[in-house]
Coordinates of C-alpha atoms in Angstrom, one line a residue:
M182 CA 102.3 156.5 53.0
T183 CA 98.8 157.2 51.7
L184 CA 96.2 154.4 52.1
V185 CA 92.7 155.5 51.0
S186 CA 90.1 152.9 50.2
E187 CA 91.5 149.5 49.7
E188 CA 89.9 146.0 49.7
T189 CA 91.3 142.7 50.2
R190 CA 89.8 139.7 48.3
V191 CA 89.4 136.3 49.9
D192 CA 88.2 133.5 47.4
A193 CA 85.6 131.3 49.4
S194 CA 83.5 128.4 48.3
D195 CA 80.4 130.6 48.5
G196 CA 81.9 133.4 46.4
V197 CA 84.3 136.3 46.7
R198 CA 84.6 137.9 50.2
T199 CA 86.5 141.2 50.8
L200 CA 87.9 143.1 53.7
L201 CA 87.5 146.8 53.0
F202 CA 90.2 149.0 54.3
V203 CA 89.3 152.6 54.6
G204 CA 91.5 155.6 55.8
N205 CA 95.0 156.8 56.4
P206 CA 96.2 155.3 59.6
D207 CA 98.1 157.6 62.0
P208 CA 101.8 156.9 62.6
G209 CA 102.3 154.8 65.7
T210 CA 99.9 152.2 67.1
E211 CA 97.2 152.6 64.5
L212 CA 99.6 152.1 61.6
T213 CA 101.3 149.3 63.3
Q214 CA 97.9 147.5 63.7
W215 CA 96.7 148.4 60.3
L216 CA 99.9 146.8 58.8
A217 CA 99.7 143.8 61.1
M218 CA 96.1 143.2 59.8
K219 CA 97.1 143.5 56.1
Q220 CA 100.1 141.2 56.8
W221 CA 97.7 138.8 58.4
A222 CA 95.5 138.8 55.4
S223 CA 98.5 138.6 52.9
G224 CA 99.8 135.7 54.7
R225 CA 96.5 133.8 54.0
G226 CA 96.8 134.5 50.3
I227 CA 94.4 137.5 50.3
A228 CA 95.0 140.0 47.4
S229 CA 94.1 143.7 47.3
I230 CA 91.8 145.3 45.0
S231 CA 90.7 148.8 44.5
S232 CA 86.9 148.7 43.7
C233 CA 84.0 148.0 46.0
D234 CA 82.4 144.9 44.3
G235 CA 81.5 141.6 45.7
D236 CA 80.7 140.3 49.2
V237 CA 82.3 142.6 51.7
L238 CA 82.8 140.7 54.9
C239 CA 83.8 143.7 56.9
V240 CA 85.3 147.3 56.8
I241 CA 88.4 148.1 58.8
A242 CA 88.6 151.9 59.2
T243 CA 90.7 154.3 61.0
E244 CA 89.5 156.2 63.9
D245 CA 89.3 159.4 61.8
V246 CA 87.2 157.8 59.2
L247 CA 84.8 156.4 61.9
D248 CA 84.5 159.9 63.5
G249 CA 83.6 161.4 60.1
L250 CA 86.9 163.1 59.5
C251 CA 87.6 161.7 56.1
T252 CA 87.7 162.4 52.4
P253 CA 84.5 162.3 50.5
A254 CA 85.6 159.1 48.7
E255 CA 86.1 157.5 52.2
A256 CA 82.8 158.7 53.4
M257 CA 81.1 157.3 50.3
A258 CA 82.8 153.8 50.8
M259 CA 81.5 153.8 54.5
Q260 CA 78.1 154.9 53.4
Q261 CA 77.8 152.1 50.9
A262 CA 79.1 149.5 53.3
R263 CA 76.7 150.6 56.1
A264 CA 73.7 150.7 53.5
R265 CA 74.7 147.1 52.7
G266 CA 74.7 146.1 56.4
V267 CA 78.4 145.5 56.4
P268 CA 80.0 145.5 59.9
C269 CA 82.5 148.4 60.3
V270 CA 85.4 148.0 62.9
S271 CA 88.2 150.3 63.9
V272 CA 91.8 149.4 63.2
R273 CA 92.2 148.7 66.9
N274 CA 89.2 146.2 66.9
A275 CA 90.4 144.5 63.6
R276 CA 92.4 141.9 65.7
L277 CA 89.1 140.6 67.0
L278 CA 88.0 139.9 63.5
R279 CA 91.2 138.2 62.9
D280 CA 90.6 135.9 65.8
A281 CA 87.1 135.2 64.7
L282 CA 88.2 134.2 61.2

């Protein structure tokens, strides 16, 4: 399974919010947590999109991406998010975001 840069759109009263998923999770715990976060989002009517538009609430990235071991497209997505001041969390810490929302 190849998961590169993917965003999840949430329609909110103050506009469109997205969760940006960046990376290709390793099999095992990281993949399990990645899929659980996506399932959580899907269960709340959140749809996936492929462009980096709108109000990005948070970036959820794999450990490799956060360590800089990623494709140029993934690096660009992270650079754009950071330049906009979007918080970036690891897949492992995404559950904290889920609890906060």
